[in-house]
Short mmCIF file of C-alpha atoms and ligand atoms in Angstrom, two decimals:
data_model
loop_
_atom_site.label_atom_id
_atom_site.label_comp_id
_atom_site.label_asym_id
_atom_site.label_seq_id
_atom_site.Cartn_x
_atom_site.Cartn_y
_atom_site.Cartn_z
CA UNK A 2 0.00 0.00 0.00
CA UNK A 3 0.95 3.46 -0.65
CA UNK A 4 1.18 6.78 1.42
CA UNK A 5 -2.23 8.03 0.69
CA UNK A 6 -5.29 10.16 2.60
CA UNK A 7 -9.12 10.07 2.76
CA UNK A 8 -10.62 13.79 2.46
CA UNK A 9 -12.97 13.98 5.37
CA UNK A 10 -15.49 15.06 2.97
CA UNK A 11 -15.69 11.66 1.14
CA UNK A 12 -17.93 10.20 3.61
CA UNK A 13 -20.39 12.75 3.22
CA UNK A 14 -20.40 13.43 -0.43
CA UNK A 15 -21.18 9.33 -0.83
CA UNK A 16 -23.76 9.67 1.55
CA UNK A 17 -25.59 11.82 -0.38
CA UNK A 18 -25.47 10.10 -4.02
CA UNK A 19 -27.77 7.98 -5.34
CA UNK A 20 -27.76 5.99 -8.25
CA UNK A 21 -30.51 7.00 -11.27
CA UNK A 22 -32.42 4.44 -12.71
CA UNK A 23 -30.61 4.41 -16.18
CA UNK A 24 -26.57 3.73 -16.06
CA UNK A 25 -26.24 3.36 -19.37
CA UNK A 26 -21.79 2.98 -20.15
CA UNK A 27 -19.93 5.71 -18.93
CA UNK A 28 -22.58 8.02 -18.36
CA UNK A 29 -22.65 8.30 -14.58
CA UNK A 30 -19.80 8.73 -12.37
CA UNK A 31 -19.54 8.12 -8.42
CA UNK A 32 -18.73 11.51 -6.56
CA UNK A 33 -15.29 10.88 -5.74
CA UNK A 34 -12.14 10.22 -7.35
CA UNK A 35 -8.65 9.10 -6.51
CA UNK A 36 -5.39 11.43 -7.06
CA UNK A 37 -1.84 10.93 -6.85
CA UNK A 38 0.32 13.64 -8.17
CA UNK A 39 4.43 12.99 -9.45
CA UNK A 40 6.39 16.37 -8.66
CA UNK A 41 10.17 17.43 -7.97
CA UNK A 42 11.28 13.62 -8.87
CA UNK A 43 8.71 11.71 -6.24
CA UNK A 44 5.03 10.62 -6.08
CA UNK A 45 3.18 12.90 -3.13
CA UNK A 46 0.68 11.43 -0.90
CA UNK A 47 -2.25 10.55 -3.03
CA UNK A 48 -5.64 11.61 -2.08
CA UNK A 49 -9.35 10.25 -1.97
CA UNK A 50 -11.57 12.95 -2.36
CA UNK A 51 -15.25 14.37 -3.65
CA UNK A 52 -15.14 13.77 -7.25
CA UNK A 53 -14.99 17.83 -8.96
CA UNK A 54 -12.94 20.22 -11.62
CA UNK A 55 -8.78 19.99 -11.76
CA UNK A 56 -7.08 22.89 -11.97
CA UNK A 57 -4.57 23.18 -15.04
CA UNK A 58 -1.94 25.65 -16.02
CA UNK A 59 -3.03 26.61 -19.64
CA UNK A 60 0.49 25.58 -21.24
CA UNK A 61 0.32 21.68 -19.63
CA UNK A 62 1.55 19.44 -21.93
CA UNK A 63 -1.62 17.22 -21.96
CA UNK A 64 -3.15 20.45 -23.72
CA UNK A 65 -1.16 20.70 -26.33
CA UNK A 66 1.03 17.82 -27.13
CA UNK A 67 -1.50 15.10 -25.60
CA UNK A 68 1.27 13.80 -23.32
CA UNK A 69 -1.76 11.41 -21.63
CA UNK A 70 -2.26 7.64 -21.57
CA UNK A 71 -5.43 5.76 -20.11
CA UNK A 72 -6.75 2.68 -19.03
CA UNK A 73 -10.13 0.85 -18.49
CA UNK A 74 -10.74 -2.11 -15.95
CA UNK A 75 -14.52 -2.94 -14.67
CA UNK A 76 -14.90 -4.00 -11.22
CA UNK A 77 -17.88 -6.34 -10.46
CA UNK A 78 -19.96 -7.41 -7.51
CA UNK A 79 -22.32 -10.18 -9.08
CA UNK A 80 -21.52 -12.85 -6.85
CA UNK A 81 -21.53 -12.84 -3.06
CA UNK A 82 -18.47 -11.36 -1.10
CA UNK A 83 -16.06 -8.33 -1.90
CA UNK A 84 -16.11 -6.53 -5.68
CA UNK A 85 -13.76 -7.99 -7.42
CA UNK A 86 -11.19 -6.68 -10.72
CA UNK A 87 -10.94 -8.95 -13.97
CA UNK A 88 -6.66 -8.91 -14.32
CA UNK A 89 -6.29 -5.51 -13.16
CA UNK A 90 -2.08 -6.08 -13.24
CA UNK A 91 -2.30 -7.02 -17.32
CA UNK A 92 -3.86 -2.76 -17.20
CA UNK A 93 -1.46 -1.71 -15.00
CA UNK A 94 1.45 -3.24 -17.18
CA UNK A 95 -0.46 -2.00 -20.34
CA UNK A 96 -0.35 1.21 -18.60
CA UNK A 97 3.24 1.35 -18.13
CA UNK A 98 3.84 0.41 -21.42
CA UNK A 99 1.87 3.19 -23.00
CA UNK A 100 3.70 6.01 -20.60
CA UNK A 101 7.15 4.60 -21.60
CA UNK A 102 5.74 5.24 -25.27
CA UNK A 103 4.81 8.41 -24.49
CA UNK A 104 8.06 9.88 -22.35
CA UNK A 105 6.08 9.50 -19.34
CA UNK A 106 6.72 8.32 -15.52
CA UNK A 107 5.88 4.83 -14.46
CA UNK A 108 2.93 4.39 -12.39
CA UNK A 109 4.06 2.13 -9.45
CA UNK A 110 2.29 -0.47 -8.59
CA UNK A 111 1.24 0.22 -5.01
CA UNK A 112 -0.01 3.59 -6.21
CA UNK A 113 -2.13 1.89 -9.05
CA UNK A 114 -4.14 -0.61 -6.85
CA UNK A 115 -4.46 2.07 -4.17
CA UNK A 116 -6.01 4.34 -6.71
CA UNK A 117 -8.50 1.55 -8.09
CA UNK A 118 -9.22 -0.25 -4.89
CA UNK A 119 -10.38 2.67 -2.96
CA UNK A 120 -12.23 3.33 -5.52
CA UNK A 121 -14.15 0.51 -5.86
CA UNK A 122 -14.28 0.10 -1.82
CA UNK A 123 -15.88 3.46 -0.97
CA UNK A 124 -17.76 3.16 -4.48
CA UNK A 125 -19.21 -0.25 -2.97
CA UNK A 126 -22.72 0.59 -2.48
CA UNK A 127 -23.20 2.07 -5.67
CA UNK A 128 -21.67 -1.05 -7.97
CA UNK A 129 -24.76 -2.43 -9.89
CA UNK A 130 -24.62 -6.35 -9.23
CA UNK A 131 -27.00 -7.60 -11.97
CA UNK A 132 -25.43 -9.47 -14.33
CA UNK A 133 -22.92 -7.36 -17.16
CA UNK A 134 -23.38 -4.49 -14.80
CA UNK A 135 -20.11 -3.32 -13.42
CA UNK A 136 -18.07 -0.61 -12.24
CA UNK A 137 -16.14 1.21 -15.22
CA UNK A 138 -12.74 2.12 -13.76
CA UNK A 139 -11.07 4.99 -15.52
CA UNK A 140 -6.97 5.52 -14.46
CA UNK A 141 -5.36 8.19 -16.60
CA UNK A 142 -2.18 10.14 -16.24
CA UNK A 143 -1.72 13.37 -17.63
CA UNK A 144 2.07 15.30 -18.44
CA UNK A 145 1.55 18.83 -16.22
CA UNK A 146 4.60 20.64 -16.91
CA UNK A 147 3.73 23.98 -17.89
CA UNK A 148 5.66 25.51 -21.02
CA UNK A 149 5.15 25.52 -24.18
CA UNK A 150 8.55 24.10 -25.34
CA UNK A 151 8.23 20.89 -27.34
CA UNK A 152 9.56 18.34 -24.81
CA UNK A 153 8.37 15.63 -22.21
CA UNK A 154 7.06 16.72 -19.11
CA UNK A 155 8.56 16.14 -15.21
CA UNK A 156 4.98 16.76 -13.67
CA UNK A 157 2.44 14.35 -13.84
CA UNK A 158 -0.90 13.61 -12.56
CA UNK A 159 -2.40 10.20 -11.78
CA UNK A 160 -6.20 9.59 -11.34
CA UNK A 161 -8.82 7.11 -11.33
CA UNK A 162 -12.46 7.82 -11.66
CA UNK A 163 -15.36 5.11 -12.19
CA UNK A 164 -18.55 4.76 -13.26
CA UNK A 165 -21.27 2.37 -12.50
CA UNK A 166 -22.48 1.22 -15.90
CA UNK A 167 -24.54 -1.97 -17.77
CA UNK A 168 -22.52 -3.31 -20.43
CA UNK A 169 -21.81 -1.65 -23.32
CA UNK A 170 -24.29 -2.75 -25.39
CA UNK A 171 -22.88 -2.39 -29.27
CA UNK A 172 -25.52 -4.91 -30.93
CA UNK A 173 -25.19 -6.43 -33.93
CA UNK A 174 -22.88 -4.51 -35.51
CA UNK A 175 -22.90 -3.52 -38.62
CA UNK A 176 -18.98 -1.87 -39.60
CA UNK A 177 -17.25 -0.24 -42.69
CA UNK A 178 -13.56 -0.93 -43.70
CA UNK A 179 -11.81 2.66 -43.62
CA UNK A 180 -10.07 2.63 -46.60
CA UNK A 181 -8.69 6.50 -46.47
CA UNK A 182 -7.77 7.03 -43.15
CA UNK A 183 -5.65 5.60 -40.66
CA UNK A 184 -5.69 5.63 -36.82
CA UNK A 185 -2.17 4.87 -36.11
CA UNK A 186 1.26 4.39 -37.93
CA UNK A 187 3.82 1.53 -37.67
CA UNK A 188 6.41 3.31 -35.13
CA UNK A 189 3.68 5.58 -34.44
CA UNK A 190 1.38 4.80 -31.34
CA UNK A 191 -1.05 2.77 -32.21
CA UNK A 192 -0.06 -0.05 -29.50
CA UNK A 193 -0.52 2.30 -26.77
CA UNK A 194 -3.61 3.48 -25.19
CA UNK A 195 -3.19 7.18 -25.50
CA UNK A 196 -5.71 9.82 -26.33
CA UNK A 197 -4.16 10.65 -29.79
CA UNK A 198 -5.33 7.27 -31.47
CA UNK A 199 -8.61 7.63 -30.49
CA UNK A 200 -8.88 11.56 -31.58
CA UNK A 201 -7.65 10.53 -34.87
CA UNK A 202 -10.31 7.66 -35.41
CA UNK A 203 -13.41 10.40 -34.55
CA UNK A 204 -13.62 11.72 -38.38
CA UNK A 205 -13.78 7.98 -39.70
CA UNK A 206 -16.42 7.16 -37.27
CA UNK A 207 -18.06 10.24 -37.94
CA UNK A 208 -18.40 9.76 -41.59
CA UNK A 209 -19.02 6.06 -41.60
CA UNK A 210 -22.16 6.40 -38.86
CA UNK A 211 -23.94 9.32 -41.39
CA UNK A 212 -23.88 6.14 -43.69
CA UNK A 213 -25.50 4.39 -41.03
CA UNK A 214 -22.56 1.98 -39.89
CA UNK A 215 -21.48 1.40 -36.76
CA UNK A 216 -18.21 1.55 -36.49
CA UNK A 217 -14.63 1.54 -38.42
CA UNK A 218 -12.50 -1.21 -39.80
CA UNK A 219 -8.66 -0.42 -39.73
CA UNK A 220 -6.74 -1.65 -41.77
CA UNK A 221 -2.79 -1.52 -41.38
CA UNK A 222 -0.96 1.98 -42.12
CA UNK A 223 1.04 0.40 -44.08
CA UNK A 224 -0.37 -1.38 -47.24
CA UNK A 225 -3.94 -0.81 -46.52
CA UNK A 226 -4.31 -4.40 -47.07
CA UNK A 227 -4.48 -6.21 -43.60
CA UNK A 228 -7.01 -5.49 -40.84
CA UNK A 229 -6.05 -4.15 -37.64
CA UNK A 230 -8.95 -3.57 -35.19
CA UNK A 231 -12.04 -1.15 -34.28
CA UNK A 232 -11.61 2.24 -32.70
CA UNK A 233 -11.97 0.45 -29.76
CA UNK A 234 -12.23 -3.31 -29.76
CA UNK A 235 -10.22 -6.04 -31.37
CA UNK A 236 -11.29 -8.40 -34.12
CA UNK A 237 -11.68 -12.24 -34.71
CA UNK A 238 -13.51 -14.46 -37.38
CA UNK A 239 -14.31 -17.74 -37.47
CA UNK A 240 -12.68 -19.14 -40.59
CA UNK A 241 -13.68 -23.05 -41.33
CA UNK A 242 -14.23 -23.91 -38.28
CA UNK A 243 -11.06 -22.12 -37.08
CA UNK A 244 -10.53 -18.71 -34.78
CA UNK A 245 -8.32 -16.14 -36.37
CA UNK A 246 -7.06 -12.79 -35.13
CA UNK A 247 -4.58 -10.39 -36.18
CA UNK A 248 -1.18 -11.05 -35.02
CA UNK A 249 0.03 -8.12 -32.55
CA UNK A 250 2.39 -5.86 -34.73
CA UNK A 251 3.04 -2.76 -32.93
CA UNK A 252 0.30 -0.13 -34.46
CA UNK A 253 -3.03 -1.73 -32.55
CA UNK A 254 -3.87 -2.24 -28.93
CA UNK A 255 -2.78 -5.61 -27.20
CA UNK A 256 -6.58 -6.18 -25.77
CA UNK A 257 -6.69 -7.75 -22.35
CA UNK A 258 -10.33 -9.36 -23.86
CA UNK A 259 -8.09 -10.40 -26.62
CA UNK A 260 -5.78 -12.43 -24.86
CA UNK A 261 -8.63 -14.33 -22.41
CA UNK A 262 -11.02 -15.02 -25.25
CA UNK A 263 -7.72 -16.76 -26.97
CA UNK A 264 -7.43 -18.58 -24.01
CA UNK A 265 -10.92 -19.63 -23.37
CA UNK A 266 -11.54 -20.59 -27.46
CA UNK A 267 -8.00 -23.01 -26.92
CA UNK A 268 -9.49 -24.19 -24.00
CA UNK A 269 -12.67 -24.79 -25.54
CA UNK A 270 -10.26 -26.76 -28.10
CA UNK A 271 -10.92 -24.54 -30.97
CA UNK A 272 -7.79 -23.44 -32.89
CA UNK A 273 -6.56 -20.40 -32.18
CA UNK A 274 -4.73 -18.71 -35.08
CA UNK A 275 -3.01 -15.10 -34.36
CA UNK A 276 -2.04 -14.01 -38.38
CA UNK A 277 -1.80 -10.92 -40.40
CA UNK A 278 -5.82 -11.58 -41.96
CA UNK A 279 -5.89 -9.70 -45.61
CA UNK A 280 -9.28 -7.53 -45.54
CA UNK A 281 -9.91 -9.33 -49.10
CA UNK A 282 -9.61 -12.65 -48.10
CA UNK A 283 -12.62 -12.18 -45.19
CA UNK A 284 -14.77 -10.49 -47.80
CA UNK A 285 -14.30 -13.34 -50.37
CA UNK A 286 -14.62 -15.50 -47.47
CA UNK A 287 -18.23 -14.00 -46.54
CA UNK A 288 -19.24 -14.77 -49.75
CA UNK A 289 -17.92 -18.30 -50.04
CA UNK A 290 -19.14 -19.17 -46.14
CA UNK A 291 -15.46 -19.96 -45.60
CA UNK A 292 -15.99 -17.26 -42.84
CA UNK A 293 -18.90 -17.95 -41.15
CA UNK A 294 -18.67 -15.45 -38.02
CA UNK A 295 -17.10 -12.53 -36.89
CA UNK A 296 -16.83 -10.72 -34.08
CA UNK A 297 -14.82 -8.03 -31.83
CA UNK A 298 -14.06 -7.50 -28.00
CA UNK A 299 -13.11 -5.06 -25.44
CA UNK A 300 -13.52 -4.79 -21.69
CA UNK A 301 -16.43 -2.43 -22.64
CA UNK A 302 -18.77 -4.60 -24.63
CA UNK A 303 -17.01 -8.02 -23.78
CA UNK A 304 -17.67 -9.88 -26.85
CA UNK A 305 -20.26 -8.25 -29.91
CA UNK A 306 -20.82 -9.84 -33.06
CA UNK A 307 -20.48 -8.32 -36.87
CA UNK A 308 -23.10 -8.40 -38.53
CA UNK A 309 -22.28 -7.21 -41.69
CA UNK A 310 -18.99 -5.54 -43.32
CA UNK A 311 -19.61 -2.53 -45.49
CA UNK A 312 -16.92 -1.52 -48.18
CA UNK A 313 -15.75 1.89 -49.23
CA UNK A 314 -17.78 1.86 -52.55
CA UNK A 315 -20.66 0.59 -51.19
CA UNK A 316 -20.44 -3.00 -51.49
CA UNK A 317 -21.93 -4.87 -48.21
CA UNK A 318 -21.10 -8.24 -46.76
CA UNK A 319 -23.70 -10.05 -44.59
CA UNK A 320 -22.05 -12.66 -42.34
CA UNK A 321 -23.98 -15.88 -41.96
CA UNK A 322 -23.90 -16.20 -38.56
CA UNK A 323 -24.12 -13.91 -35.54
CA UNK A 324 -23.77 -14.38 -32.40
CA UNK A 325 -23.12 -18.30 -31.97
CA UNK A 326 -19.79 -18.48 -31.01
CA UNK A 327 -19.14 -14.84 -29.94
CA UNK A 328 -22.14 -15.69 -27.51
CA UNK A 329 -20.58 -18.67 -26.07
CA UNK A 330 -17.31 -17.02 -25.54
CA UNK A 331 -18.58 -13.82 -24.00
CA UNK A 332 -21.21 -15.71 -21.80
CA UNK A 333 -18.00 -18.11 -20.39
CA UNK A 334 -16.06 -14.90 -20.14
CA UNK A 335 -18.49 -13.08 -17.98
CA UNK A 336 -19.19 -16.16 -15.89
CA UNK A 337 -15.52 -16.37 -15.21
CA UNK A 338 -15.37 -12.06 -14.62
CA UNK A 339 -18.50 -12.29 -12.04
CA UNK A 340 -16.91 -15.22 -9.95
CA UNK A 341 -20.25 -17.46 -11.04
CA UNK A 342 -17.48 -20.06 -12.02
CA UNK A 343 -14.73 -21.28 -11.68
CA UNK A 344 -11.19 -19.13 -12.46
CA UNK A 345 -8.94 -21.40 -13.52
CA UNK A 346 -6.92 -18.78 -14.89
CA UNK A 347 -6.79 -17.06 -11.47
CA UNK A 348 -7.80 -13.91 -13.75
CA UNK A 349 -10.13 -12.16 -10.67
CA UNK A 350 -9.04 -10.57 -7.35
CA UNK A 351 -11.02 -9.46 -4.61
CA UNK A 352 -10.36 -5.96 -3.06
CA UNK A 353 -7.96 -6.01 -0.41
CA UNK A 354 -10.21 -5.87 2.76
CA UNK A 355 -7.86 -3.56 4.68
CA UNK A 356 -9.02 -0.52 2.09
CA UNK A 357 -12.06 -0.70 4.07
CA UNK A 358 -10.47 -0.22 7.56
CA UNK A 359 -10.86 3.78 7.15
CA UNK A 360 -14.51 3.68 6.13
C1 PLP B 427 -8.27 0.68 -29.64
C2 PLP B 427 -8.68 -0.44 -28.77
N1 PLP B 427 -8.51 -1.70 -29.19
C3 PLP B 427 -8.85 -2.75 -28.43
C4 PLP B 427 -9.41 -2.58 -27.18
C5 PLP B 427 -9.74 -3.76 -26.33
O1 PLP B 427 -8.85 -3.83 -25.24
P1 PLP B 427 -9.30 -4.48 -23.86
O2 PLP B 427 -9.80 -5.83 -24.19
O3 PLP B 427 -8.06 -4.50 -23.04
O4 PLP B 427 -10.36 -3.61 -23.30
C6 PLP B 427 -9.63 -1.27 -26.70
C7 PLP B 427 -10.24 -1.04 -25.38
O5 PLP B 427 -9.56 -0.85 -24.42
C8 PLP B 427 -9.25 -0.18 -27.50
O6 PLP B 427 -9.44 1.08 -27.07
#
């Protein structure tokens, strides 16, 4: 555990909140949120308090040369006993990874699962325990040094925030390969999970929801020629009989989904294939039922089935199936995350009961 303190005003501001009837994902947050701030070479105490505005210097880095990288964890209370985190050390290391990427301090360990645990301890009461409801854990860290030089900053700010949510529900989705744009480079960074990538995937989803789609489909910065991932999920068909993915190659996001539903689907003794997947072969695939299902997944929306593939021109691509094995996988996933059954993969942890004690 770290060196951190509760405001005295926590306890009150909790008391007063009340959860509304809709969640919906993301939409509502709980009143308090955890800060630990990095300043003249050291991490200060870190503090739990009522959740409200930050004060910025205008010239922060984060402002102007995005210096920021995130995460997003859910913590869920389904079963009986203590909330408990799905992997929460495979964010933290993801975490790390991305503020190396982006000249940024490492987030220690003990500071992390401070920031998250208390957060989901004094959040308790307001965790929605029906099933696919969770809490929505949001730890970012944000470059504070204040001048407008090009250069890395020695000032940082870490926080975590939540949000009681249902699941992100993204339906049957219905997606368009980007053929134009691209989200992230080769070298560039497209394997981290900093703000950047996503602000450069909002005119692609823009335009491709006016033509009534639901989301993008990357392809690689390179050739244009192999698919990547959505703006935020990762992808997977099912090609005779067989589950393929694209093979981690530096310019998408290493999904923590990703990596369980390849170990469930082996488990389930499916083949697992991890490949660079040509957009053309899926589409001619499609067409020839070679690929009979596709799907993506994310911590958000677990598991969600494709629907249909929309190209550039026009051309669309129903899948046959929907939903057979992506619902399998996600409903063995989300057993596993709610602690209904066994964890083989000793994936969950409970919150530490002594982040309690000060309640
Ligand atoms: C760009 C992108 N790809 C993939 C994912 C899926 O990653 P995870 O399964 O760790 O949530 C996310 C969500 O975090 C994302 O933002």
């Amino acid at each position: 555990m770290g060196n951190y303190q509760i405001s005295s005003d926590v306890l009150p501001t909790l008391a007063d909140f009340s959860l509304p009837e809709e969640l919906g994902f993301g939409e509502v947050k709980v009143p308090i949120m955890y800060r630990a701030d990095f300043a003249n070479g050291e991490w200060q105490t870190a503090e739990l308090t009522p959740y409200g505005n930050i004060e910025l210097d205008p010239a922060a880095k984060v402002l102007h040369y995005a210096q920021e990288v995130f995460e997003g964890l859910k913590a869920y209370k389904v079963g009986d006993g203590r909330p408990n985190f799905f992997r929460p050390l495979e964010n933290l290391k993801r975490m790390n990874r991305s503020a190396e990427r982006m000249c940024m301090i490492e987030i220690p360990e003990d500071i992390y699962m401070d920031g998250i645990s208390l957060m989901t301890a004094y959040s308790e009461p307001f965790i929605p325990n029906g099933s696919g409801k969770s809490l929505y854990l949001r730890p970012f860290l944000i470059g504070t040094r204040s001048n407008l030089g090009m250069g890395v900053s020695d000032t940082f700010t870490f926080m975590v925030i939540a949000s009681p949510s249902t699941i992100y529900h993204a339906g049957h989705m219905k997606i368009q390969i980007e053929r134009e744009a691209c989200r992230a480079a080769r070298g560039g960074t497209g394997a981290a999970k900093t703000g950047g990538n996503y602000a450069a995937a909002l005119q692609s989803a823009q335009n491709v929801q006016r033509r009534g789609y639901d989301q993008s489909l990357w392809l690689d910065p390179v050739e244009m020629k192999y698919i990547e991932e959505l703006s935020g999920m990762n992808f997977f068909i099912l090609q005779n009989g067989e589950l393929h993915t694209p093979v981690l190659n530096g310019s998408f996001l290493a999904g923590i989904t990703r990596d369980s539903i390849l170990a469930l689907a082996r488990h389930q003794g499916l083949t697992v294939i991890e490949r660079d997947i040509p957009i053309q072969e899926v589409l001619t695939g499609i067409q020839s039922s070679a690929v009979s299902e596709i799907f993506a997944c994310g911590t958000a929306a677990i598991v969600s089935p494709v629907s249909l593939i929309a190209d550039a021109d026009g051309t669309t691509y129903e899948v046959q199936k929907v939903d057979e094995l992506a619902a399998t996988l996600r409903q063995s996933l989300l057993a596993i995350q709610e602690r209904r059954e066994a964890d083989p993969y000793l994936w969950t942890a409970e919150v530490d009961g002594s982040y309690y004690s000060e309640k």
